[in-house]
PDB file of C-alpha atoms in Angstrom:
ATOM      1  CA  MET Z  19      19.903  -5.827  14.822  1.00  0.00           C
ATOM      2  CA  ASP Z  20      20.889  -5.962  18.561  1.00  0.00           C
ATOM      3  CA  ARG Z  21      17.722  -6.947  20.050  1.00  0.00           C
ATOM      4  CA  SER Z  22      18.699  -6.353  23.857  1.00  0.00           C
ATOM      5  CA  ARG Z  23      19.957  -2.724  23.443  1.00  0.00           C
ATOM      6  CA  LEU Z  24      18.425   0.528  24.516  1.00  0.00           C
ATOM      7  CA  PRO Z  25      17.060   3.140  21.852  1.00  0.00           C
ATOM      8  CA  THR Z  26      19.836   4.754  20.246  1.00  0.00           C
ATOM      9  CA  PRO Z  27      19.612   8.819  19.671  1.00  0.00           C
ATOM     10  CA  GLU Z  28      18.927   8.014  16.143  1.00  0.00           C
ATOM     11  CA  ASP Z  29      15.831   5.984  17.095  1.00  0.00           C
ATOM     12  CA  LEU Z  30      14.677   8.826  19.477  1.00  0.00           C
ATOM     13  CA  ASP Z  31      15.454  11.662  16.887  1.00  0.00           C
ATOM     14  CA  GLY Z  32      13.763   9.756  14.059  1.00  0.00           C
ATOM     15  CA  LEU Z  33      10.227   9.585  16.122  1.00  0.00           C
ATOM     16  CA  SER Z  34      10.695  12.973  17.864  1.00  0.00           C
ATOM     17  CA  ALA Z  35      11.047  14.757  14.513  1.00  0.00           C
ATOM     18  CA  LEU Z  36       7.211  13.855  13.802  1.00  0.00           C
ATOM     19  CA  THR Z  37       6.264  15.863  17.114  1.00  0.00           C
ATOM     20  CA  ASP Z  38       6.324  18.915  15.087  1.00  0.00           C
ATOM     21  CA  PRO Z  39       2.698  19.261  13.487  1.00  0.00           C
ATOM     22  CA  VAL Z  40       4.548  20.862  10.084  1.00  0.00           C
ATOM     23  CA  ARG Z  41       7.075  18.071   9.730  1.00  0.00           C
ATOM     24  CA  ARG Z  42       4.255  15.663  10.551  1.00  0.00           C
ATOM     25  CA  ARG Z  43       2.015  17.068   7.797  1.00  0.00           C
ATOM     26  CA  LEU Z  44       4.824  17.051   5.558  1.00  0.00           C
ATOM     27  CA  TYR Z  45       5.830  13.622   6.204  1.00  0.00           C
ATOM     28  CA  GLN Z  46       2.147  12.435   5.809  1.00  0.00           C
ATOM     29  CA  ALA Z  47       1.999  14.455   2.123  1.00  0.00           C
ATOM     30  CA  VAL Z  48       5.194  12.582   1.014  1.00  0.00           C
ATOM     31  CA  SER Z  49       4.235   9.290   2.351  1.00  0.00           C
ATOM     32  CA  ALA Z  50       0.808   9.454   0.385  1.00  0.00           C
ATOM     33  CA  HIS Z  51       2.657   9.107  -2.976  1.00  0.00           C
ATOM     34  CA  ASP Z  52       4.810   6.058  -4.324  1.00  0.00           C
ATOM     35  CA  ASP Z  53       6.879   8.442  -6.525  1.00  0.00           C
ATOM     36  CA  PRO Z  54       9.154  10.995  -5.167  1.00  0.00           C
ATOM     37  CA  VAL Z  55       7.643  14.460  -4.399  1.00  0.00           C
ATOM     38  CA  ALA Z  56       8.931  17.876  -5.109  1.00  0.00           C
ATOM     39  CA  ARG Z  57       9.457  20.366  -2.394  1.00  0.00           C
ATOM     40  CA  GLU Z  58       6.962  22.741  -4.245  1.00  0.00           C
ATOM     41  CA  ASP Z  59       4.216  19.999  -4.454  1.00  0.00           C
ATOM     42  CA  ALA Z  60       5.078  19.108  -0.642  1.00  0.00           C
ATOM     43  CA  ALA Z  61       4.922  22.751   0.232  1.00  0.00           C
ATOM     44  CA  SER Z  62       1.629  23.246  -1.803  1.00  0.00           C
ATOM     45  CA  THR Z  63      -0.187  20.396  -0.063  1.00  0.00           C
ATOM     46  CA  VAL Z  64       0.629  21.493   3.534  1.00  0.00           C
ATOM     47  CA  GLY Z  65       0.072  25.363   2.586  1.00  0.00           C
ATOM     48  CA  ILE Z  66       3.397  26.641   3.572  1.00  0.00           C
ATOM     49  CA  SER Z  67       6.170  28.176   1.653  1.00  0.00           C
ATOM     50  CA  ARG Z  68       8.820  26.289  -0.513  1.00  0.00           C
ATOM     51  CA  THR Z  69      11.625  27.642   1.543  1.00  0.00           C
ATOM     52  CA  LEU Z  70       9.842  26.400   4.919  1.00  0.00           C
ATOM     53  CA  ALA Z  71       9.192  23.120   3.425  1.00  0.00           C
ATOM     54  CA  ALA Z  72      12.446  22.527   2.087  1.00  0.00           C
ATOM     55  CA  TYR Z  73      13.877  23.133   5.633  1.00  0.00           C
ATOM     56  CA  HIS Z  74      11.440  20.877   7.461  1.00  0.00           C
ATOM     57  CA  LEU Z  75      11.788  18.081   4.785  1.00  0.00           C
ATOM     58  CA  ASP Z  76      15.740  17.994   5.085  1.00  0.00           C
ATOM     59  CA  ARG Z  77      15.210  17.636   8.783  1.00  0.00           C
ATOM     60  CA  LEU Z  78      12.876  14.560   8.090  1.00  0.00           C
ATOM     61  CA  VAL Z  79      15.770  13.172   5.798  1.00  0.00           C
ATOM     62  CA  ASP Z  80      18.110  13.759   8.819  1.00  0.00           C
ATOM     63  CA  ALA Z  81      15.918  11.754  11.122  1.00  0.00           C
ATOM     64  CA  GLY Z  82      15.969   8.742   8.749  1.00  0.00           C
ATOM     65  CA  LEU Z  83      12.128   9.177   7.946  1.00  0.00           C
ATOM     66  CA  LEU Z  84      12.635  10.199   4.154  1.00  0.00           C
ATOM     67  CA  GLU Z  85      15.143   9.860   1.359  1.00  0.00           C
ATOM     68  CA  THR Z  86      16.099  12.009  -1.210  1.00  0.00           C
ATOM     69  CA  THR Z  87      16.597  11.707  -5.020  1.00  0.00           C
ATOM     70  CA  TYR Z  88      17.067  14.064  -7.963  1.00  0.00           C
ATOM     71  CA  SER Z  89      15.028  14.222 -11.207  1.00  0.00           C
ATOM     72  CA  ARG Z  90      13.269  16.376 -13.496  1.00  0.00           C
ATOM     73  CA  PRO Z  91       9.633  16.636 -14.365  1.00  0.00           C
ATOM     74  CA  VAL Z  92       8.539  13.938 -16.977  1.00  0.00           C
ATOM     75  CA  GLY Z  93       9.120  15.317 -20.481  1.00  0.00           C
ATOM     76  CA  VAL Z  94      11.616  17.795 -19.362  1.00  0.00           C
ATOM     77  CA  GLY Z  95      14.996  17.580 -20.634  1.00  0.00           C
ATOM     78  CA  GLY Z  96      17.975  18.481 -22.674  1.00  0.00           C
ATOM     79  CA  PRO Z  97      20.068  21.726 -22.921  1.00  0.00           C
ATOM     80  CA  GLY Z  98      18.423  24.421 -20.972  1.00  0.00           C
ATOM     81  CA  ALA Z  99      16.390  22.308 -18.798  1.00  0.00           C
ATOM     82  CA  GLY Z 100      18.447  23.181 -15.636  1.00  0.00           C
ATOM     83  CA  ARG Z 101      19.430  20.893 -12.788  1.00  0.00           C
ATOM     84  CA  PRO Z 102      17.239  17.997 -11.631  1.00  0.00           C
ATOM     85  CA  ALA Z 103      15.095  19.129  -8.813  1.00  0.00           C
ATOM     86  CA  LYS Z 104      15.423  17.531  -5.335  1.00  0.00           C
ATOM     87  CA  ARG Z 105      12.668  15.102  -4.365  1.00  0.00           C
ATOM     88  CA  TYR Z 106      11.763  13.280  -1.433  1.00  0.00           C
ATOM     89  CA  VAL Z 107      10.287   9.784  -0.693  1.00  0.00           C
ATOM     90  CA  ARG Z 108       9.325   7.981   2.415  1.00  0.00           C
ATOM     91  CA  THR Z 109      11.928   5.554   3.474  1.00  0.00           C
ATOM     92  CA  ARG Z 110      11.049   1.677   3.858  1.00  0.00           C
ATOM     93  CA  GLY Z 111      13.010   1.375   7.020  1.00  0.00           C
ATOM     94  CA  GLU Z 112      11.085   1.016  10.275  1.00  0.00           C
ATOM     95  CA  ARG Z 113      11.792   2.721  13.561  1.00  0.00           C
ATOM     96  CA  THR Z 114      10.353   1.597  17.004  1.00  0.00           C
ATOM     97  CA  VAL Z 115      11.197   2.825  20.520  1.00  0.00           C
ATOM     98  CA  SER Z 116      10.486   0.855  24.002  1.00  0.00           C
ATOM     99  CA  VAL Z 117      11.717   2.104  27.021  1.00  0.00           C
ATOM    100  CA  PRO Z 118      12.269  -0.136  29.255  1.00  0.00           C
ATOM    101  CA  PRO Z 119      13.372  -2.711  26.227  1.00  0.00           C
ATOM    102  CA  ARG Z 120      10.706  -4.819  24.861  1.00  0.00           C
ATOM    103  CA  ASP Z 121      10.865  -7.356  22.068  1.00  0.00           C
ATOM    104  CA  TYR Z 122       7.692  -7.977  20.388  1.00  0.00           C
ATOM    105  CA  GLU Z 123       9.707  -8.372  17.165  1.00  0.00           C
ATOM    106  CA  LEU Z 124      11.401 -11.494  18.385  1.00  0.00           C
ATOM    107  CA  LEU Z 125       8.121 -12.844  19.845  1.00  0.00           C
ATOM    108  CA  ALA Z 126       6.434 -12.466  16.550  1.00  0.00           C
ATOM    109  CA  ASP Z 127       9.393 -14.366  14.720  1.00  0.00           C
ATOM    110  CA  LEU Z 128       9.196 -17.230  17.295  1.00  0.00           C
ATOM    111  CA  MET Z 129       5.449 -17.564  16.891  1.00  0.00           C
ATOM    112  CA  ALA Z 130       5.650 -17.375  13.236  1.00  0.00           C
ATOM    113  CA  ALA Z 131       8.370 -19.857  13.156  1.00  0.00           C
ATOM    114  CA  ALA Z 132       6.493 -22.291  15.367  1.00  0.00           C
ATOM    115  CA  LEU Z 133       3.327 -21.901  13.235  1.00  0.00           C
ATOM    116  CA  GLU Z 134       5.119 -22.766  10.121  1.00  0.00           C
ATOM    117  CA  ALA Z 135       6.464 -25.905  11.836  1.00  0.00           C
ATOM    118  CA  ASP Z 136       2.907 -27.111  12.538  1.00  0.00           C
ATOM    119  CA  ASP Z 137       2.987 -30.234  10.519  1.00  0.00           C
ATOM    120  CA  ASP Z 138      -0.766 -30.835  10.271  1.00  0.00           C
ATOM    121  CA  GLY Z 139      -1.798 -27.129   9.938  1.00  0.00           C
ATOM    122  CA  THR Z 140      -4.184 -27.201  13.098  1.00  0.00           C
ATOM    123  CA  VAL Z 141      -2.425 -24.038  14.554  1.00  0.00           C
ATOM    124  CA  GLN Z 142      -2.233 -22.209  11.363  1.00  0.00           C
ATOM    125  CA  ARG Z 143      -6.186 -22.933  10.624  1.00  0.00           C
ATOM    126  CA  ALA Z 144      -6.785 -21.669  14.340  1.00  0.00           C
ATOM    127  CA  LEU Z 145      -4.576 -18.313  13.353  1.00  0.00           C
ATOM    128  CA  LEU Z 146      -6.428 -17.712  10.362  1.00  0.00           C
ATOM    129  CA  ARG Z 147     -10.088 -18.082  12.403  1.00  0.00           C
ATOM    130  CA  VAL Z 148      -8.799 -15.748  15.049  1.00  0.00           C
ATOM    131  CA  ALA Z 149      -7.612 -13.147  12.030  1.00  0.00           C
ATOM    132  CA  GLU Z 150     -10.938 -13.323  10.379  1.00  0.00           C
ATOM    133  CA  SER Z 151     -12.554 -12.784  13.606  1.00  0.00           C
ATOM    134  CA  GLU Z 152     -10.604  -9.666  14.315  1.00  0.00           C
ATOM    135  CA  GLY Z 153     -11.340  -8.731  10.938  1.00  0.00           C
ATOM    136  CA  GLN Z 154     -15.114  -8.893  11.487  1.00  0.00           C
ATOM    137  CA  THR Z 155     -14.931  -7.019  14.829  1.00  0.00           C
ATOM    138  CA  ALA Z 156     -12.839  -4.169  12.885  1.00  0.00           C
ATOM    139  CA  GLY Z 157     -15.244  -4.277   9.943  1.00  0.00           C
ATOM    140  CA  VAL Z 158     -18.293  -2.687  11.883  1.00  0.00           C
ATOM    141  CA  ALA Z 159     -16.098  -0.177  13.823  1.00  0.00           C
ATOM    142  CA  HIS Z 160     -16.450   2.339  10.912  1.00  0.00           C
ATOM    143  CA  ALA Z 161     -18.937   3.453   8.459  1.00  0.00           C
ATOM    144  CA  GLU Z 162     -16.439   3.271   5.529  1.00  0.00           C
ATOM    145  CA  LEU Z 163     -14.384   0.191   4.333  1.00  0.00           C
ATOM    146  CA  LEU Z 164     -11.571   2.718   3.561  1.00  0.00           C
ATOM    147  CA  ASP Z 165     -11.502   3.891   7.122  1.00  0.00           C
ATOM    148  CA  VAL Z 166     -11.252   0.090   8.503  1.00  0.00           C
ATOM    149  CA  LEU Z 167      -8.376  -0.385   6.424  1.00  0.00           C
ATOM    150  CA  ARG Z 168      -6.818   2.901   7.194  1.00  0.00           C
ATOM    151  CA  ALA Z 169      -7.241   2.155  11.154  1.00  0.00           C
ATOM    152  CA  ARG Z 170      -5.493  -1.116  10.711  1.00  0.00           C
ATOM    153  CA  GLY Z 171      -2.548   0.612   8.762  1.00  0.00           C
ATOM    154  CA  TYR Z 172      -2.996  -0.603   5.284  1.00  0.00           C
ATOM    155  CA  GLU Z 173      -2.826   2.852   3.733  1.00  0.00           C
ATOM    156  CA  PRO Z 174      -5.820   2.188   1.239  1.00  0.00           C
ATOM    157  CA  THR Z 175      -6.229   4.257  -1.986  1.00  0.00           C
ATOM    158  CA  LEU Z 176      -9.316   4.016  -4.274  1.00  0.00           C
ATOM    159  CA  GLU Z 177      -8.257   3.343  -7.880  1.00  0.00           C
ATOM    160  CA  LEU Z 178      -9.913   4.847 -10.738  1.00  0.00           C
ATOM    161  CA  ASN Z 179     -11.656   1.179 -11.698  1.00  0.00           C
ATOM    162  CA  GLY Z 180     -13.085   0.906  -7.976  1.00  0.00           C
ATOM    163  CA  ASP Z 181     -10.242  -1.492  -6.729  1.00  0.00           C
ATOM    164  CA  ILE Z 182      -8.795  -0.554  -3.194  1.00  0.00           C
ATOM    165  CA  ASP Z 183      -5.039  -0.576  -3.196  1.00  0.00           C
ATOM    166  CA  LEU Z 184      -3.248  -1.346  -0.155  1.00  0.00           C
ATOM    167  CA  ARG Z 185      -0.158   0.794   0.027  1.00  0.00           C
ATOM    168  CA  ASN Z 186       1.317  -0.828   3.248  1.00  0.00           C
ATOM    169  CA  CYS Z 187       1.427  -4.242   5.097  1.00  0.00           C
ATOM    170  CA  PRO Z 188       1.101  -3.593   8.835  1.00  0.00           C
ATOM    171  CA  PHE Z 189       3.296  -6.707   9.166  1.00  0.00           C
ATOM    172  CA  HIS Z 190       5.910  -5.755   6.621  1.00  0.00           C
ATOM    173  CA  ARG Z 191       9.231  -6.896   8.593  1.00  0.00           C
ATOM    174  CA  LEU Z 192       7.525 -10.214   9.359  1.00  0.00           C
ATOM    175  CA  SER Z 193       6.244 -10.888   5.953  1.00  0.00           C
ATOM    176  CA  ARG Z 194       9.703 -10.798   4.340  1.00  0.00           C
ATOM    177  CA  THR Z 195      10.513 -13.924   6.467  1.00  0.00           C
ATOM    178  CA  HIS Z 196       7.265 -15.555   6.622  1.00  0.00           C
ATOM    179  CA  THR Z 197       5.599 -14.327   3.551  1.00  0.00           C
ATOM    180  CA  ASP Z 198       3.026 -17.242   3.098  1.00  0.00           C
ATOM    181  CA  LEU Z 199       1.800 -16.830   6.734  1.00  0.00           C
ATOM    182  CA  VAL Z 200       1.507 -13.223   6.697  1.00  0.00           C
ATOM    183  CA  CYS Z 201      -0.288 -13.187   3.322  1.00  0.00           C
ATOM    184  CA  GLY Z 202      -2.760 -15.708   4.622  1.00  0.00           C
ATOM    185  CA  LEU Z 203      -3.490 -13.756   7.785  1.00  0.00           C
ATOM    186  CA  ASN Z 204      -3.878 -10.212   5.757  1.00  0.00           C
ATOM    187  CA  HIS Z 205      -6.263 -12.275   3.330  1.00  0.00           C
ATOM    188  CA  ALA Z 206      -8.385 -13.804   6.447  1.00  0.00           C
ATOM    189  CA  MET Z 207      -8.483 -10.411   8.144  1.00  0.00           C
ATOM    190  CA  ILE Z 208      -9.540  -8.294   5.276  1.00  0.00           C
ATOM    191  CA  GLY Z 209     -12.060 -11.183   4.373  1.00  0.00           C
ATOM    192  CA  GLY Z 210     -13.575 -10.908   7.692  1.00  0.00           C
ATOM    193  CA  MET Z 211     -13.943  -7.175   7.398  1.00  0.00           C
ATOM    194  CA  LEU Z 212     -15.938  -7.587   4.128  1.00  0.00           C
ATOM    195  CA  ASP Z 213     -18.063 -10.204   5.522  1.00  0.00           C
ATOM    196  CA  ALA Z 214     -18.955  -8.298   8.579  1.00  0.00           C
ATOM    197  CA  ARG Z 215     -20.141  -5.542   6.501  1.00  0.00           C
ATOM    198  CA  GLY Z 216     -22.307  -7.937   4.320  1.00  0.00           C
ATOM    199  CA  GLU Z 217     -20.070  -7.449   1.444  1.00  0.00           C
ATOM    200  CA  ASN Z 218     -18.592 -10.260  -0.600  1.00  0.00           C
ATOM    201  CA  ARG Z 219     -15.623 -11.696   1.046  1.00  0.00           C
ATOM    202  CA  ASP Z 220     -14.101 -12.601  -2.447  1.00  0.00           C
ATOM    203  CA  ARG Z 221     -13.486  -9.112  -3.112  1.00  0.00           C
ATOM    204  CA  ALA Z 222     -10.248  -9.841  -1.203  1.00  0.00           C
ATOM    205  CA  GLU Z 223      -7.958 -11.322  -3.639  1.00  0.00           C
ATOM    206  CA  LEU Z 224      -4.350 -12.092  -3.199  1.00  0.00           C
ATOM    207  CA  CYS Z 225      -2.097 -10.440  -5.563  1.00  0.00           C
ATOM    208  CA  PRO Z 226       1.390  -9.931  -4.099  1.00  0.00           C
ATOM    209  CA  ARG Z 227       3.421  -7.143  -5.390  1.00  0.00           C
ATOM    210  CA  LYS Z 228       6.785  -5.475  -4.187  1.00  0.00           C
ATOM    211  CA  GLY Z 229       6.050  -2.322  -1.895  1.00  0.00           C
ATOM    212  CA  ARG Z 230       2.370  -3.219  -1.339  1.00  0.00           C
ATOM    213  CA  CYS Z 231       0.079  -5.685   0.968  1.00  0.00           C
ATOM    214  CA  CYS Z 232      -0.367  -8.716  -0.794  1.00  0.00           C
ATOM    215  CA  VAL Z 233      -4.295  -8.201  -0.840  1.00  0.00           C
ATOM    216  CA  VAL Z 234      -6.217  -5.897  -3.273  1.00  0.00           C
ATOM    217  CA  VAL Z 235      -9.894  -5.263  -2.556  1.00  0.00           C
ATOM    218  CA  ARG Z 236     -11.624  -5.425  -5.934  1.00  0.00           C
ATOM    219  CA  ALA Z 237     -14.279  -3.150  -6.893  1.00  0.00           C
ATOM    220  CA  ALA Z 238     -17.889  -4.152  -5.602  1.00  0.00           C
ATOM    221  CA  GLY Z 239     -19.885  -5.913  -8.390  1.00  0.00           C
TER     222      GLY Z 239
END
């Protein structure tokens, strides 16, 4: 990535696609699922026709915000099953635009590298204390824990067993190169959220998995 460049037309197109309220709702409907979503399901969620949904979904693909795949419903196959249906899934790529150019990603990389070069761990411990304090501040800002996590970009979903699965890491790009540091930061921040709400901070458990935040919030009790 050329860090010094101005935003390209592709960068701007990607973000401007979400200014349309229908496309924004469709993007949110697709993003709420891990598996690819069929046009019909996306249309039903948003409350529009399949034809209109298909048009807007394809515009989101053109903008680089969604990707497509083709598959049949589970259990459907063999002769007469028809062609696989087009489905949509959120791309894992990121788009940021800053005018004039700003490079907070480079700053984050430099700070993370400096922290990992901290031989005695003093600076890293200070970071974790600050992350925990930030989590405590956030923890009292909303009535529901899911809202707290949602406001911080974790995209929480409540599982049937009561666990809270965090479908997104707000520091995803940095976590690929500084995994341990970012996982520790997430763990401290979410523990702080729980602590501030009078809940057991041990519910925040490190559980790294592909495509997820490294923390799972276990069911209360």
